[in-house]
Amino acid sequence: MRYCGEAPEFAGLSSPQCVIMGKVAKFAGLSSPQCVIVLQVSEFADLSSPQCVIAGKVAKSADLSSPQCVIVGKVAKFADLSSPQYSIWVAHLQSE
């Protein structure tokens, strides 16, 4: 796994569920092999659905089941979500 930005805390990387934390966050409904990144304090719900809402930054991710996912608001690009290892590029990471 490769991460550009701050050093995050990783959990569950050995499973199809990948959780990447940049700040303190709570996760719920991680039932699909989708990659989630948190940049601000947020609570995630129903991540198994095609759309993911980041409470706190209010950003919508479209088509999380596709190989590429774009989180609007913090501009994070995900690549190769279908493999056990993920590559994450964070264009903008600002603490507020």
Coordinates of C-alpha atoms in Angstrom, one line a residue:
M1 CA 0.0 0.0 0.0
R2 CA 1.2 3.5 -0.8
Y3 CA -0.1 6.7 0.8
C4 CA 0.9 10.2 0.1
G5 CA 0.0 12.9 2.7
E6 CA -0.1 12.5 6.4
A7 CA 0.7 9.2 8.1
P8 CA -2.7 7.5 8.6
E9 CA -3.8 4.6 10.8
F10 CA -4.6 1.4 8.9
A11 CA -7.0 -1.3 9.9
G12 CA -8.3 -4.5 8.3
L13 CA -5.9 -4.3 5.3
S14 CA -5.7 -8.1 5.2
S15 CA -9.4 -8.4 4.5
P16 CA -11.4 -7.2 1.5
Q17 CA -12.5 -4.3 3.7
C18 CA -10.0 -1.5 3.7
V19 CA -10.2 1.4 6.2
I20 CA -7.9 4.4 5.9
M21 CA -8.0 7.0 8.6
G22 CA -6.5 10.4 8.4
K23 CA -8.4 11.7 11.4
V24 CA -10.6 10.2 14.1
A25 CA -13.6 8.5 12.5
K26 CA -16.2 5.9 13.1
F27 CA -17.2 3.3 10.5
A28 CA -20.4 1.3 10.0
G29 CA -21.7 -1.1 7.4
L30 CA -18.3 -2.1 5.9
S31 CA -19.6 -5.1 4.2
S32 CA -18.2 -4.7 0.7
P33 CA -14.6 -4.7 -0.7
Q34 CA -14.6 -0.9 -1.1
C35 CA -11.9 1.4 0.0
V36 CA -12.8 4.3 2.3
I37 CA -10.6 7.2 3.3
V38 CA -11.4 9.7 6.0
L39 CA -9.8 13.1 6.1
Q40 CA -11.9 14.8 8.7
V41 CA -13.9 13.7 11.7
S42 CA -16.8 11.8 10.1
E43 CA -19.2 9.0 10.6
F44 CA -19.8 6.6 7.7
A45 CA -23.1 4.7 7.3
D46 CA -24.2 2.1 4.7
L47 CA -20.9 1.9 2.9
S48 CA -22.3 -1.1 1.0
S49 CA -24.4 1.1 -1.1
P50 CA -23.1 2.7 -4.4
Q51 CA -23.0 6.1 -2.7
C52 CA -21.1 7.1 0.4
V53 CA -21.8 10.2 2.4
I54 CA -19.0 11.8 4.4
A55 CA -20.6 13.6 7.3
G56 CA -18.6 16.6 8.3
K57 CA -17.3 17.4 4.8
V58 CA -20.5 16.3 3.1
A59 CA -18.9 14.8 0.1
K60 CA -20.5 12.2 -2.1
S61 CA -18.6 9.3 -3.7
A62 CA -20.0 8.0 -6.9
D63 CA -19.7 4.4 -8.2
L64 CA -17.6 3.0 -5.3
S65 CA -17.8 -0.4 -7.0
S66 CA -15.8 0.8 -10.0
P67 CA -11.9 0.7 -10.2
Q68 CA -11.7 4.4 -9.6
C69 CA -13.5 6.4 -6.9
V70 CA -13.4 10.2 -6.5
I71 CA -14.3 11.9 -3.2
V72 CA -15.3 15.4 -4.0
G73 CA -14.4 18.0 -1.4
K74 CA -11.0 16.6 -0.4
V75 CA -10.0 15.4 -3.8
A76 CA -8.8 11.9 -3.1
K77 CA -8.3 9.4 -6.0
F78 CA -8.5 5.7 -5.5
A79 CA -6.9 3.2 -7.8
D80 CA -7.0 -0.6 -8.1
L81 CA -9.7 -1.2 -5.6
S82 CA -10.2 -4.8 -6.7
S83 CA -6.8 -5.9 -5.5
P84 CA -5.7 -6.6 -1.9
Q85 CA -3.4 -3.7 -2.0
Y86 CA -4.6 -0.1 -2.7
S87 CA -2.8 2.9 -4.0
I88 CA -4.0 6.2 -2.7
W89 CA -3.2 9.7 -3.9
V90 CA -4.3 12.6 -1.8
A91 CA -4.1 15.9 -3.7
H92 CA -5.3 18.1 -0.9
L93 CA -5.2 17.3 2.8
Q94 CA -5.9 20.2 5.0
S95 CA -6.7 20.2 8.7
E96 CA -9.5 22.5 9.7

